[in-house]
Amino acid sequence: MDHKQLNLLIKRTMNESTAIKVISLSTADGFNVCTEFGDDYRVEKEKLSAVSSSLASLSNAACKQILKTRLKATIIESIDGNLIFIKTKYGKSDSVLCLIASSELLVGKARYYARQLALSIHEIAVDI
């Protein structure tokens, strides 16, 4: 399947900051749709997709069970960087967006980039 518009949106977001290391879109059940890497970072796409969907699912379950609300984002802060996971739609399919950034990029800014991209992805009309 051709994902030209998706690739363009992801590359545009990657160009916003050299601190963005990876942007990945996965299906809700853990399959890779599209992944872009920065110059100096690599991770297995399949592994990232599986982890992204699992974390989003667990986070959503925690929100529903404990907070009685829906998930907006899951943020993992580490010593060397941050991971942002946002549930979105790509066409008619539930999907998970993952943005990985080094610690140079403030968490709020990384979340902003991820949220804007998730909203743009949601607007793409495709059948997957």
Backbone as XML, in Angstrom:
<?xml version="1.0"?>
<chain id="A" units="angstrom">
  <residue number="1" name="MET">
    <atom name="N" x="0.839" y="-1.186" z="0.000"/>
    <atom name="CA" x="0.000" y="0.000" z="0.000"/>
    <atom name="C" x="0.884" y="1.250" z="0.000"/>
  </residue>
  <residue number="2" name="ASP">
    <atom name="N" x="0.472" y="2.239" z="-0.722"/>
    <atom name="CA" x="1.205" y="3.488" z="-0.844"/>
    <atom name="C" x="0.864" y="4.418" z="0.318"/>
  </residue>
  <residue number="3" name="HIS">
    <atom name="N" x="1.878" y="4.859" z="1.018"/>
    <atom name="CA" x="1.682" y="5.737" z="2.180"/>
    <atom name="C" x="2.399" y="7.079" z="1.968"/>
  </residue>
  <residue number="4" name="LYS">
    <atom name="N" x="2.339" y="7.618" z="0.740"/>
    <atom name="CA" x="3.080" y="8.841" z="0.419"/>
    <atom name="C" x="2.741" y="10.003" z="1.342"/>
  </residue>
  <residue number="5" name="GLN">
    <atom name="N" x="1.460" y="10.238" z="1.559"/>
    <atom name="CA" x="1.046" y="11.363" z="2.396"/>
    <atom name="C" x="1.516" y="11.162" z="3.838"/>
  </residue>
  <residue number="6" name="LEU">
    <atom name="N" x="1.401" y="9.946" z="4.333"/>
    <atom name="CA" x="1.871" y="9.623" z="5.680"/>
    <atom name="C" x="3.376" y="9.839" z="5.785"/>
  </residue>
  <residue number="7" name="ASN">
    <atom name="N" x="4.130" y="9.328" z="4.818"/>
    <atom name="CA" x="5.586" y="9.507" z="4.818"/>
    <atom name="C" x="5.971" y="10.977" z="4.816"/>
  </residue>
  <residue number="8" name="LEU">
    <atom name="N" x="5.266" y="11.770" z="4.030"/>
    <atom name="CA" x="5.542" y="13.201" z="3.961"/>
    <atom name="C" x="5.314" y="13.872" z="5.310"/>
  </residue>
  <residue number="9" name="LEU">
    <atom name="N" x="4.200" y="13.564" z="5.963"/>
    <atom name="CA" x="3.905" y="14.142" z="7.278"/>
    <atom name="C" x="4.958" y="13.750" z="8.314"/>
  </residue>
  <residue number="10" name="ILE">
    <atom name="N" x="5.344" y="12.489" z="8.300"/>
    <atom name="CA" x="6.342" y="12.020" z="9.268"/>
    <atom name="C" x="7.692" y="12.682" z="9.013"/>
  </residue>
  <residue number="11" name="LYS">
    <atom name="N" x="8.112" y="12.752" z="7.753"/>
    <atom name="CA" x="9.395" y="13.389" z="7.430"/>
    <atom name="C" x="9.387" y="14.871" z="7.794"/>
  </residue>
  <residue number="12" name="ARG">
    <atom name="N" x="8.267" y="15.533" z="7.565"/>
    <atom name="CA" x="8.148" y="16.946" z="7.919"/>
    <atom name="C" x="8.325" y="17.136" z="9.432"/>
  </residue>
  <residue number="13" name="THR">
    <atom name="N" x="7.726" y="16.254" z="10.211"/>
    <atom name="CA" x="7.865" y="16.336" z="11.666"/>
    <atom name="C" x="9.292" y="16.001" z="12.086"/>
  </residue>
  <residue number="14" name="MET">
    <atom name="N" x="9.909" y="15.014" z="11.462"/>
    <atom name="CA" x="11.307" y="14.663" z="11.769"/>
    <atom name="C" x="12.220" y="15.870" z="11.549"/>
  </residue>
  <residue number="15" name="ASN">
    <atom name="N" x="11.922" y="16.666" z="10.536"/>
    <atom name="CA" x="12.749" y="17.831" z="10.220"/>
    <atom name="C" x="12.580" y="18.986" z="11.203"/>
  </residue>
  <residue number="16" name="GLU">
    <atom name="N" x="11.588" y="18.912" z="12.075"/>
    <atom name="CA" x="11.372" y="19.969" z="13.072"/>
    <atom name="C" x="12.506" y="20.042" z="14.090"/>
  </residue>
  <residue number="17" name="SER">
    <atom name="N" x="13.140" y="18.899" z="14.384"/>
    <atom name="CA" x="14.197" y="18.879" z="15.396"/>
    <atom name="C" x="15.114" y="17.685" z="15.170"/>
  </residue>
  <residue number="18" name="THR">
    <atom name="N" x="16.420" y="17.924" z="15.252"/>
    <atom name="CA" x="17.377" y="16.818" z="15.152"/>
    <atom name="C" x="17.316" y="15.924" z="16.386"/>
  </residue>
  <residue number="19" name="ALA">
    <atom name="N" x="16.654" y="16.375" z="17.432"/>
    <atom name="CA" x="16.501" y="15.573" z="18.648"/>
    <atom name="C" x="15.466" y="14.462" z="18.469"/>
  </residue>
  <residue number="20" name="ILE">
    <atom name="N" x="14.629" y="14.560" z="17.430"/>
    <atom name="CA" x="13.662" y="13.492" z="17.156"/>
    <atom name="C" x="14.417" y="12.351" z="16.485"/>
  </residue>
  <residue number="21" name="LYS">
    <atom name="N" x="14.412" y="11.194" z="17.137"/>
    <atom name="CA" x="15.193" y="10.047" z="16.676"/>
    <atom name="C" x="14.384" y="9.060" z="15.847"/>
  </residue>
  <residue number="22" name="VAL">
    <atom name="N" x="13.118" y="8.871" z="16.207"/>
    <atom name="CA" x="12.266" y="7.915" z="15.504"/>
    <atom name="C" x="10.827" y="8.395" z="15.555"/>
  </residue>
  <residue number="23" name="ILE">
    <atom name="N" x="10.119" y="8.214" z="14.459"/>
    <atom name="CA" x="8.662" y="8.353" z="14.454"/>
    <atom name="C" x="8.126" y="7.096" z="13.787"/>
  </residue>
  <residue number="24" name="SER">
    <atom name="N" x="7.183" y="6.466" z="14.467"/>
    <atom name="CA" x="6.636" y="5.209" z="13.966"/>
    <atom name="C" x="5.123" y="5.193" z="14.117"/>
  </residue>
  <residue number="25" name="LEU">
    <atom name="N" x="4.451" y="4.684" z="13.110"/>
    <atom name="CA" x="3.010" y="4.459" z="13.190"/>
    <atom name="C" x="2.775" y="2.959" z="13.075"/>
  </residue>
  <residue number="26" name="SER">
    <atom name="N" x="2.016" y="2.433" z="14.034"/>
    <atom name="CA" x="1.711" y="1.001" z="14.091"/>
    <atom name="C" x="0.215" y="0.800" z="14.112"/>
  </residue>
  <residue number="27" name="THR">
    <atom name="N" x="-0.195" y="-0.380" z="13.702"/>
    <atom name="CA" x="-1.599" y="-0.738" z="13.872"/>
    <atom name="C" x="-1.846" y="-0.995" z="15.355"/>
  </residue>
  <residue number="28" name="ALA">
    <atom name="N" x="-3.097" y="-0.950" z="15.764"/>
    <atom name="CA" x="-3.437" y="-1.175" z="17.168"/>
    <atom name="C" x="-3.055" y="-2.580" z="17.623"/>
  </residue>
  <residue number="29" name="ASP">
    <atom name="N" x="-2.961" y="-3.511" z="16.673"/>
    <atom name="CA" x="-2.579" y="-4.872" z="17.050"/>
    <atom name="C" x="-1.094" y="-5.161" z="16.844"/>
  </residue>
  <residue number="30" name="GLY">
    <atom name="N" x="-0.292" y="-4.116" z="16.651"/>
    <atom name="CA" x="1.155" y="-4.251" z="16.731"/>
    <atom name="C" x="1.938" y="-4.461" z="15.458"/>
  </residue>
  <residue number="31" name="PHE">
    <atom name="N" x="1.385" y="-4.108" z="14.311"/>
    <atom name="CA" x="2.119" y="-4.249" z="13.057"/>
    <atom name="C" x="2.576" y="-2.882" z="12.554"/>
  </residue>
  <residue number="32" name="ASN">
    <atom name="N" x="3.787" y="-2.839" z="12.012"/>
    <atom name="CA" x="4.360" y="-1.591" z="11.524"/>
    <atom name="C" x="3.628" y="-1.103" z="10.272"/>
  </residue>
  <residue number="33" name="VAL">
    <atom name="N" x="3.294" y="0.178" z="10.255"/>
    <atom name="CA" x="2.718" y="0.822" z="9.076"/>
    <atom name="C" x="3.796" y="1.651" z="8.394"/>
  </residue>
  <residue number="34" name="CYS">
    <atom name="N" x="4.502" y="2.460" z="9.174"/>
    <atom name="CA" x="5.538" y="3.337" z="8.634"/>
    <atom name="C" x="6.472" y="3.748" z="9.766"/>
  </residue>
  <residue number="35" name="THR">
    <atom name="N" x="7.771" y="3.700" z="9.521"/>
    <atom name="CA" x="8.751" y="4.128" z="10.521"/>
    <atom name="C" x="9.846" y="4.918" z="9.827"/>
  </residue>
  <residue number="36" name="GLU">
    <atom name="N" x="10.208" y="6.041" z="10.413"/>
    <atom name="CA" x="11.321" y="6.862" z="9.929"/>
    <atom name="C" x="12.327" y="7.019" z="11.060"/>
  </residue>
  <residue number="37" name="PHE">
    <atom name="N" x="13.608" y="6.898" z="10.712"/>
    <atom name="CA" x="14.679" y="7.030" z="11.688"/>
    <atom name="C" x="15.480" y="8.300" z="11.440"/>
  </residue>
  <residue number="38" name="GLY">
    <atom name="N" x="15.994" y="8.883" z="12.522"/>
    <atom name="CA" x="16.974" y="9.949" z="12.409"/>
    <atom name="C" x="18.298" y="9.330" z="11.976"/>
  </residue>
  <residue number="39" name="ASP">
    <atom name="N" x="19.294" y="10.156" z="11.767"/>
    <atom name="CA" x="20.572" y="9.686" z="11.235"/>
    <atom name="C" x="21.298" y="8.687" z="12.124"/>
  </residue>
  <residue number="40" name="ASP">
    <atom name="N" x="21.191" y="8.837" z="13.419"/>
    <atom name="CA" x="22.048" y="8.064" z="14.321"/>
    <atom name="C" x="21.286" y="7.113" z="15.248"/>
  </residue>
  <residue number="41" name="TYR">
    <atom name="N" x="20.124" y="6.641" z="14.823"/>
    <atom name="CA" x="19.324" y="5.797" z="15.713"/>
    <atom name="C" x="18.650" y="4.684" z="14.925"/>
  </residue>
  <residue number="42" name="ARG">
    <atom name="N" x="18.711" y="3.468" z="15.457"/>
    <atom name="CA" x="18.037" y="2.328" z="14.839"/>
    <atom name="C" x="17.437" y="1.445" z="15.925"/>
  </residue>
  <residue number="43" name="VAL">
    <atom name="N" x="16.293" y="0.881" z="15.635"/>
    <atom name="CA" x="15.624" y="-0.098" z="16.487"/>
    <atom name="C" x="14.805" y="-0.980" z="15.547"/>
  </residue>
  <residue number="44" name="GLU">
    <atom name="N" x="14.547" y="-2.208" z="15.930"/>
    <atom name="CA" x="13.755" y="-3.089" z="15.074"/>
    <atom name="C" x="12.327" y="-2.563" z="14.962"/>
  </residue>
  <residue number="45" name="LYS">
    <atom name="N" x="11.875" y="-2.353" z="13.739"/>
    <atom name="CA" x="10.532" y="-1.809" z="13.504"/>
    <atom name="C" x="9.449" y="-2.692" z="14.108"/>
  </residue>
  <residue number="46" name="GLU">
    <atom name="N" x="9.595" y="-3.989" z="13.935"/>
    <atom name="CA" x="8.576" y="-4.918" z="14.435"/>
    <atom name="C" x="8.496" y="-4.889" z="15.954"/>
  </residue>
  <residue number="47" name="LYS">
    <atom name="N" x="9.655" y="-4.811" z="16.595"/>
    <atom name="CA" x="9.698" y="-4.759" z="18.056"/>
    <atom name="C" x="9.080" y="-3.452" z="18.555"/>
  </residue>
  <residue number="48" name="LEU">
    <atom name="N" x="9.419" y="-2.347" z="17.912"/>
    <atom name="CA" x="8.866" y="-1.049" z="18.289"/>
    <atom name="C" x="7.350" y="-1.038" z="18.120"/>
  </residue>
  <residue number="49" name="SER">
    <atom name="N" x="6.854" y="-1.598" z="17.042"/>
    <atom name="CA" x="5.410" y="-1.653" z="16.800"/>
    <atom name="C" x="4.701" y="-2.481" z="17.861"/>
  </residue>
  <residue number="50" name="ALA">
    <atom name="N" x="5.278" y="-3.621" z="18.209"/>
    <atom name="CA" x="4.672" y="-4.482" z="19.230"/>
    <atom name="C" x="4.639" y="-3.785" z="20.589"/>
  </residue>
  <residue number="51" name="VAL">
    <atom name="N" x="5.744" y="-3.149" z="20.957"/>
    <atom name="CA" x="5.807" y="-2.436" z="22.240"/>
    <atom name="C" x="4.841" y="-1.254" z="22.241"/>
  </residue>
  <residue number="52" name="SER">
    <atom name="N" x="4.789" y="-0.515" z="21.149"/>
    <atom name="CA" x="3.900" y="0.655" z="21.057"/>
    <atom name="C" x="2.447" y="0.268" z="21.270"/>
  </residue>
  <residue number="53" name="SER">
    <atom name="N" x="2.004" y="-0.753" z="20.573"/>
    <atom name="CA" x="0.596" y="-1.150" z="20.697"/>
    <atom name="C" x="0.301" y="-1.715" z="22.083"/>
  </residue>
  <residue number="54" name="SER">
    <atom name="N" x="1.237" y="-2.472" z="22.638"/>
    <atom name="CA" x="1.033" y="-3.035" z="23.978"/>
    <atom name="C" x="0.955" y="-1.945" z="25.040"/>
  </residue>
  <residue number="55" name="LEU">
    <atom name="N" x="1.887" y="-0.988" z="24.991"/>
    <atom name="CA" x="1.874" y="0.100" z="25.975"/>
    <atom name="C" x="0.630" y="0.969" z="25.846"/>
  </residue>
  <residue number="56" name="ALA">
    <atom name="N" x="0.230" y="1.257" z="24.627"/>
    <atom name="CA" x="-0.977" y="2.065" z="24.429"/>
    <atom name="C" x="-2.198" y="1.335" z="24.968"/>
  </residue>
  <residue number="57" name="SER">
    <atom name="N" x="-2.264" y="0.041" z="24.727"/>
    <atom name="CA" x="-3.395" y="-0.747" z="25.212"/>
    <atom name="C" x="-3.427" y="-0.804" z="26.738"/>
  </residue>
  <residue number="58" name="LEU">
    <atom name="N" x="-2.278" y="-1.063" z="27.353"/>
    <atom name="CA" x="-2.202" y="-1.098" z="28.819"/>
    <atom name="C" x="-2.508" y="0.267" z="29.431"/>
  </residue>
  <residue number="59" name="SER">
    <atom name="N" x="-1.983" y="1.316" z="28.829"/>
    <atom name="CA" x="-2.234" y="2.670" z="29.330"/>
    <atom name="C" x="-3.703" y="3.034" z="29.219"/>
  </residue>
  <residue number="60" name="ASN">
    <atom name="N" x="-4.322" y="2.653" z="28.115"/>
    <atom name="CA" x="-5.743" y="2.920" z="27.930"/>
    <atom name="C" x="-6.571" y="2.159" z="28.960"/>
  </residue>
  <residue number="61" name="ALA">
    <atom name="N" x="-6.207" y="0.905" z="29.216"/>
    <atom name="CA" x="-6.914" y="0.110" z="30.222"/>
    <atom name="C" x="-6.775" y="0.739" z="31.605"/>
  </residue>
  <residue number="62" name="ALA">
    <atom name="N" x="-5.581" y="1.221" z="31.936"/>
    <atom name="CA" x="-5.366" y="1.879" z="33.229"/>
    <atom name="C" x="-6.215" y="3.137" z="33.347"/>
  </residue>
  <residue number="63" name="CYS">
    <atom name="N" x="-6.274" y="3.926" z="32.283"/>
    <atom name="CA" x="-7.102" y="5.143" z="32.303"/>
    <atom name="C" x="-8.569" y="4.798" z="32.527"/>
  </residue>
  <residue number="64" name="LYS">
    <atom name="N" x="-9.048" y="3.800" z="31.826"/>
    <atom name="CA" x="-10.458" y="3.409" z="31.959"/>
    <atom name="C" x="-10.760" y="2.870" z="33.353"/>
  </residue>
  <residue number="65" name="GLN">
    <atom name="N" x="-9.894" y="1.993" z="33.863"/>
    <atom name="CA" x="-10.138" y="1.339" z="35.146"/>
    <atom name="C" x="-9.953" y="2.281" z="36.336"/>
  </residue>
  <residue number="66" name="ILE">
    <atom name="N" x="-8.912" y="3.086" z="36.297"/>
    <atom name="CA" x="-8.549" y="3.899" z="37.458"/>
    <atom name="C" x="-9.101" y="5.313" z="37.384"/>
  </residue>
  <residue number="67" name="LEU">
    <atom name="N" x="-8.991" y="5.934" z="36.226"/>
    <atom name="CA" x="-9.409" y="7.331" z="36.082"/>
    <atom name="C" x="-10.786" y="7.490" z="35.461"/>
  </residue>
  <residue number="68" name="LYS">
    <atom name="N" x="-11.336" y="6.400" z="34.942"/>
    <atom name="CA" x="-12.662" y="6.421" z="34.302"/>
    <atom name="C" x="-12.709" y="7.393" z="33.127"/>
  </residue>
  <residue number="69" name="THR">
    <atom name="N" x="-11.649" y="7.395" z="32.338"/>
    <atom name="CA" x="-11.564" y="8.279" z="31.178"/>
    <atom name="C" x="-10.745" y="7.599" z="30.082"/>
  </residue>
  <residue number="70" name="ARG">
    <atom name="N" x="-10.615" y="8.271" z="28.940"/>
    <atom name="CA" x="-9.860" y="7.731" z="27.814"/>
    <atom name="C" x="-8.426" y="8.246" z="27.822"/>
  </residue>
  <residue number="71" name="LEU">
    <atom name="N" x="-7.562" y="7.461" z="27.236"/>
    <atom name="CA" x="-6.147" y="7.801" z="27.120"/>
    <atom name="C" x="-5.931" y="8.907" z="26.087"/>
  </residue>
  <residue number="72" name="LYS">
    <atom name="N" x="-5.066" y="9.871" z="26.410"/>
    <atom name="CA" x="-4.616" y="10.863" z="25.433"/>
    <atom name="C" x="-3.219" y="10.506" z="24.948"/>
  </residue>
  <residue number="73" name="ALA">
    <atom name="N" x="-2.312" y="10.262" z="25.902"/>
    <atom name="CA" x="-0.930" y="9.948" z="25.535"/>
    <atom name="C" x="-0.252" y="9.203" z="26.675"/>
  </residue>
  <residue number="74" name="THR">
    <atom name="N" x="0.740" y="8.424" z="26.307"/>
    <atom name="CA" x="1.615" y="7.784" z="27.284"/>
    <atom name="C" x="2.997" y="8.365" z="27.063"/>
  </residue>
  <residue number="75" name="ILE">
    <atom name="N" x="3.617" y="8.830" z="28.132"/>
    <atom name="CA" x="4.943" y="9.432" z="28.036"/>
    <atom name="C" x="5.888" y="8.665" z="28.949"/>
  </residue>
  <residue number="76" name="ILE">
    <atom name="N" x="7.001" y="8.229" z="28.386"/>
    <atom name="CA" x="8.040" y="7.565" z="29.170"/>
    <atom name="C" x="9.275" y="8.453" z="29.122"/>
  </residue>
  <residue number="77" name="GLU">
    <atom name="N" x="9.721" y="8.886" z="30.290"/>
    <atom name="CA" x="10.928" y="9.701" z="30.391"/>
    <atom name="C" x="12.074" y="8.814" z="30.851"/>
  </residue>
  <residue number="78" name="SER">
    <atom name="N" x="13.183" y="8.877" z="30.151"/>
    <atom name="CA" x="14.379" y="8.139" z="30.559"/>
    <atom name="C" x="15.532" y="9.129" z="30.714"/>
  </residue>
  <residue number="79" name="ILE">
    <atom name="N" x="16.647" y="8.634" z="31.131"/>
    <atom name="CA" x="17.817" y="9.497" z="31.311"/>
    <atom name="C" x="18.253" y="10.109" z="29.985"/>
  </residue>
  <residue number="80" name="ASP">
    <atom name="N" x="18.185" y="9.315" z="28.922"/>
    <atom name="CA" x="18.695" y="9.771" z="27.629"/>
    <atom name="C" x="17.646" y="10.282" z="26.655"/>
  </residue>
  <residue number="81" name="GLY">
    <atom name="N" x="16.370" y="10.169" z="27.024"/>
    <atom name="CA" x="15.356" y="10.634" z="26.092"/>
    <atom name="C" x="13.956" y="10.287" z="26.524"/>
  </residue>
  <residue number="82" name="ASN">
    <atom name="N" x="13.027" y="10.527" z="25.622"/>
    <atom name="CA" x="11.612" y="10.349" z="25.929"/>
    <atom name="C" x="10.905" y="9.614" z="24.802"/>
  </residue>
  <residue number="83" name="LEU">
    <atom name="N" x="9.884" y="8.862" z="25.195"/>
    <atom name="CA" x="9.020" y="8.171" z="24.243"/>
    <atom name="C" x="7.611" y="8.685" z="24.448"/>
  </residue>
  <residue number="84" name="ILE">
    <atom name="N" x="6.960" y="9.068" z="23.367"/>
    <atom name="CA" x="5.579" y="9.543" z="23.410"/>
    <atom name="C" x="4.743" y="8.577" z="22.571"/>
  </residue>
  <residue number="85" name="PHE">
    <atom name="N" x="3.677" y="8.063" z="23.148"/>
    <atom name="CA" x="2.756" y="7.169" z="22.444"/>
    <atom name="C" x="1.382" y="7.816" z="22.427"/>
  </residue>
  <residue number="86" name="ILE">
    <atom name="N" x="0.793" y="7.946" z="21.243"/>
    <atom name="CA" x="-0.525" y="8.562" z="21.109"/>
    <atom name="C" x="-1.404" y="7.669" z="20.238"/>
  </residue>
  <residue number="87" name="LYS">
    <atom name="N" x="-2.600" y="7.377" z="20.743"/>
    <atom name="CA" x="-3.564" y="6.615" z="19.942"/>
    <atom name="C" x="-4.168" y="7.560" z="18.907"/>
  </residue>
  <residue number="88" name="THR">
    <atom name="N" x="-4.291" y="7.074" z="17.674"/>
    <atom name="CA" x="-4.864" y="7.873" z="16.598"/>
    <atom name="C" x="-5.582" y="6.935" z="15.625"/>
  </residue>
  <residue number="89" name="LYS">
    <atom name="N" x="-6.062" y="7.490" z="14.555"/>
    <atom name="CA" x="-6.665" y="6.711" z="13.465"/>
    <atom name="C" x="-5.857" y="6.991" z="12.210"/>
  </residue>
  <residue number="90" name="TYR">
    <atom name="N" x="-5.652" y="5.960" z="11.413"/>
    <atom name="CA" x="-5.065" y="6.107" z="10.088"/>
    <atom name="C" x="-6.071" y="5.499" z="9.136"/>
  </residue>
  <residue number="91" name="GLY">
    <atom name="N" x="-6.753" y="6.352" z="8.417"/>
    <atom name="CA" x="-7.892" y="5.883" z="7.645"/>
    <atom name="C" x="-8.984" y="5.470" z="8.614"/>
  </residue>
  <residue number="92" name="LYS">
    <atom name="N" x="-9.457" y="4.246" z="8.467"/>
    <atom name="CA" x="-10.501" y="3.737" z="9.358"/>
    <atom name="C" x="-9.933" y="2.887" z="10.489"/>
  </residue>
  <residue number="93" name="SER">
    <atom name="N" x="-8.619" y="2.736" z="10.528"/>
    <atom name="CA" x="-7.988" y="1.809" z="11.471"/>
    <atom name="C" x="-7.419" y="2.507" z="12.700"/>
  </residue>
  <residue number="94" name="ASP">
    <atom name="N" x="-7.636" y="1.888" z="13.861"/>
    <atom name="CA" x="-6.993" y="2.361" z="15.084"/>
    <atom name="C" x="-5.496" y="2.146" z="14.951"/>
  </residue>
  <residue number="95" name="SER">
    <atom name="N" x="-4.732" y="3.148" z="15.369"/>
    <atom name="CA" x="-3.281" y="3.106" z="15.228"/>
    <atom name="C" x="-2.624" y="3.733" z="16.444"/>
  </residue>
  <residue number="96" name="VAL">
    <atom name="N" x="-1.313" y="3.517" z="16.547"/>
    <atom name="CA" x="-0.529" y="4.101" z="17.632"/>
    <atom name="C" x="0.668" y="4.810" z="17.021"/>
  </residue>
  <residue number="97" name="LEU">
    <atom name="N" x="0.818" y="6.075" z="17.368"/>
    <atom name="CA" x="1.965" y="6.863" z="16.938"/>
    <atom name="C" x="2.995" y="6.861" z="18.056"/>
  </residue>
  <residue number="98" name="CYS">
    <atom name="N" x="4.239" y="6.615" z="17.703"/>
    <atom name="CA" x="5.335" y="6.664" z="18.672"/>
    <atom name="C" x="6.367" y="7.670" z="18.178"/>
  </residue>
  <residue number="99" name="LEU">
    <atom name="N" x="6.739" y="8.596" z="19.052"/>
    <atom name="CA" x="7.803" y="9.552" z="18.759"/>
    <atom name="C" x="8.863" y="9.366" z="19.830"/>
  </residue>
  <residue number="100" name="ILE">
    <atom name="N" x="10.096" y="9.136" z="19.401"/>
    <atom name="CA" x="11.220" y="8.992" z="20.323"/>
    <atom name="C" x="12.152" y="10.172" z="20.097"/>
  </residue>
  <residue number="101" name="ALA">
    <atom name="N" x="12.505" y="10.853" z="21.185"/>
    <atom name="CA" x="13.374" y="12.024" z="21.091"/>
    <atom name="C" x="14.447" y="11.964" z="22.172"/>
  </residue>
  <residue number="102" name="SER">
    <atom name="N" x="15.589" y="12.545" z="21.878"/>
    <atom name="CA" x="16.643" y="12.632" z="22.886"/>
    <atom name="C" x="16.216" y="13.631" z="23.957"/>
  </residue>
  <residue number="103" name="SER">
    <atom name="N" x="16.953" y="13.646" z="25.052"/>
    <atom name="CA" x="16.610" y="14.529" z="26.170"/>
    <atom name="C" x="16.830" y="16.007" z="25.839"/>
  </residue>
  <residue number="104" name="GLU">
    <atom name="N" x="17.463" y="16.300" z="24.709"/>
    <atom name="CA" x="17.626" y="17.693" z="24.271"/>
    <atom name="C" x="16.275" y="18.364" z="24.017"/>
  </residue>
  <residue number="105" name="LEU">
    <atom name="N" x="15.308" y="17.571" z="23.581"/>
    <atom name="CA" x="13.981" y="18.100" z="23.270"/>
    <atom name="C" x="13.109" y="18.009" z="24.517"/>
  </residue>
  <residue number="106" name="LEU">
    <atom name="N" x="12.588" y="19.131" z="24.958"/>
    <atom name="CA" x="11.730" y="19.143" z="26.137"/>
    <atom name="C" x="10.521" y="18.245" z="25.922"/>
  </residue>
  <residue number="107" name="VAL">
    <atom name="N" x="10.085" y="17.598" z="26.990"/>
    <atom name="CA" x="8.965" y="16.661" z="26.900"/>
    <atom name="C" x="7.726" y="17.336" z="26.310"/>
  </residue>
  <residue number="108" name="GLY">
    <atom name="N" x="7.438" y="18.554" z="26.740"/>
    <atom name="CA" x="6.264" y="19.266" z="26.240"/>
    <atom name="C" x="6.337" y="19.518" z="24.744"/>
  </residue>
  <residue number="109" name="LYS">
    <atom name="N" x="7.513" y="19.853" z="24.263"/>
    <atom name="CA" x="7.697" y="20.102" z="22.831"/>
    <atom name="C" x="7.566" y="18.794" z="22.040"/>
  </residue>
  <residue number="110" name="ALA">
    <atom name="N" x="8.140" y="17.720" z="22.568"/>
    <atom name="CA" x="8.019" y="16.413" z="21.913"/>
    <atom name="C" x="6.555" y="15.993" z="21.855"/>
  </residue>
  <residue number="111" name="ARG">
    <atom name="N" x="5.832" y="16.201" z="22.952"/>
    <atom name="CA" x="4.409" y="15.854" z="22.994"/>
    <atom name="C" x="3.626" y="16.702" z="21.988"/>
  </residue>
  <residue number="112" name="TYR">
    <atom name="N" x="3.980" y="17.974" z="21.873"/>
    <atom name="CA" x="3.322" y="18.859" z="20.906"/>
    <atom name="C" x="3.511" y="18.325" z="19.480"/>
  </residue>
  <residue number="113" name="TYR">
    <atom name="N" x="4.755" y="18.002" z="19.115"/>
    <atom name="CA" x="5.024" y="17.472" z="17.774"/>
    <atom name="C" x="4.237" y="16.188" z="17.528"/>
  </residue>
  <residue number="114" name="ALA">
    <atom name="N" x="4.237" y="15.300" z="18.517"/>
    <atom name="CA" x="3.523" y="14.025" z="18.373"/>
    <atom name="C" x="2.023" y="14.253" z="18.233"/>
  </residue>
  <residue number="115" name="ARG">
    <atom name="N" x="1.475" y="15.137" z="19.039"/>
    <atom name="CA" x="0.026" y="15.398" z="19.001"/>
    <atom name="C" x="-0.388" y="16.012" z="17.660"/>
  </residue>
  <residue number="116" name="GLN">
    <atom name="N" x="0.383" y="16.980" z="17.179"/>
    <atom name="CA" x="0.074" y="17.612" z="15.892"/>
    <atom name="C" x="0.141" y="16.586" z="14.761"/>
  </residue>
  <residue number="117" name="LEU">
    <atom name="N" x="1.145" y="15.718" z="14.812"/>
    <atom name="CA" x="1.276" y="14.686" z="13.788"/>
    <atom name="C" x="0.117" y="13.701" z="13.866"/>
  </residue>
  <residue number="118" name="ALA">
    <atom name="N" x="-0.257" y="13.295" z="15.073"/>
    <atom name="CA" x="-1.384" y="12.366" z="15.242"/>
    <atom name="C" x="-2.667" y="12.955" z="14.667"/>
  </residue>
  <residue number="119" name="LEU">
    <atom name="N" x="-2.893" y="14.235" z="14.892"/>
    <atom name="CA" x="-4.084" y="14.897" z="14.341"/>
    <atom name="C" x="-4.039" y="14.920" z="12.813"/>
  </residue>
  <residue number="120" name="SER">
    <atom name="N" x="-2.870" y="15.189" z="12.254"/>
    <atom name="CA" x="-2.721" y="15.206" z="10.793"/>
    <atom name="C" x="-2.914" y="13.815" z="10.200"/>
  </residue>
  <residue number="121" name="ILE">
    <atom name="N" x="-2.386" y="12.799" z="10.866"/>
    <atom name="CA" x="-2.549" y="11.418" z="10.395"/>
    <atom name="C" x="-4.018" y="11.034" z="10.403"/>
  </residue>
  <residue number="122" name="HIS">
    <atom name="N" x="-4.722" y="11.459" z="11.424"/>
    <atom name="CA" x="-6.150" y="11.150" z="11.553"/>
    <atom name="C" x="-6.957" y="11.698" z="10.366"/>
  </residue>
  <residue number="123" name="GLU">
    <atom name="N" x="-6.473" y="12.779" z="9.760"/>
    <atom name="CA" x="-7.187" y="13.420" z="8.658"/>
    <atom name="C" x="-6.922" y="12.763" z="7.299"/>
  </residue>
  <residue number="124" name="ILE">
    <atom name="N" x="-5.929" y="11.868" z="7.224"/>
    <atom name="CA" x="-5.629" y="11.191" z="5.962"/>
    <atom name="C" x="-6.734" y="10.179" z="5.667"/>
  </residue>
  <residue number="125" name="ALA">
    <atom name="N" x="-7.265" y="10.233" z="4.466"/>
    <atom name="CA" x="-8.344" y="9.313" z="4.069"/>
    <atom name="C" x="-7.755" y="8.155" z="3.269"/>
  </residue>
  <residue number="126" name="VAL">
    <atom name="N" x="-7.584" y="7.014" z="3.939"/>
    <atom name="CA" x="-7.088" y="5.803" z="3.269"/>
    <atom name="C" x="-7.854" y="4.600" z="3.788"/>
  </residue>
  <residue number="127" name="ASP">
    <atom name="N" x="-7.788" y="3.536" z="3.038"/>
    <atom name="CA" x="-8.345" y="2.259" z="3.491"/>
    <atom name="C" x="-7.194" y="1.306" z="3.747"/>
  </residue>
  <residue number="128" name="ILE">
    <atom name="N" x="-6.990" y="0.962" z="5.026"/>
    <atom name="CA" x="-5.959" y="-0.044" z="5.338"/>
    <atom name="C" x="-6.598" y="-1.168" z="6.105"/>
  </residue>
</chain>
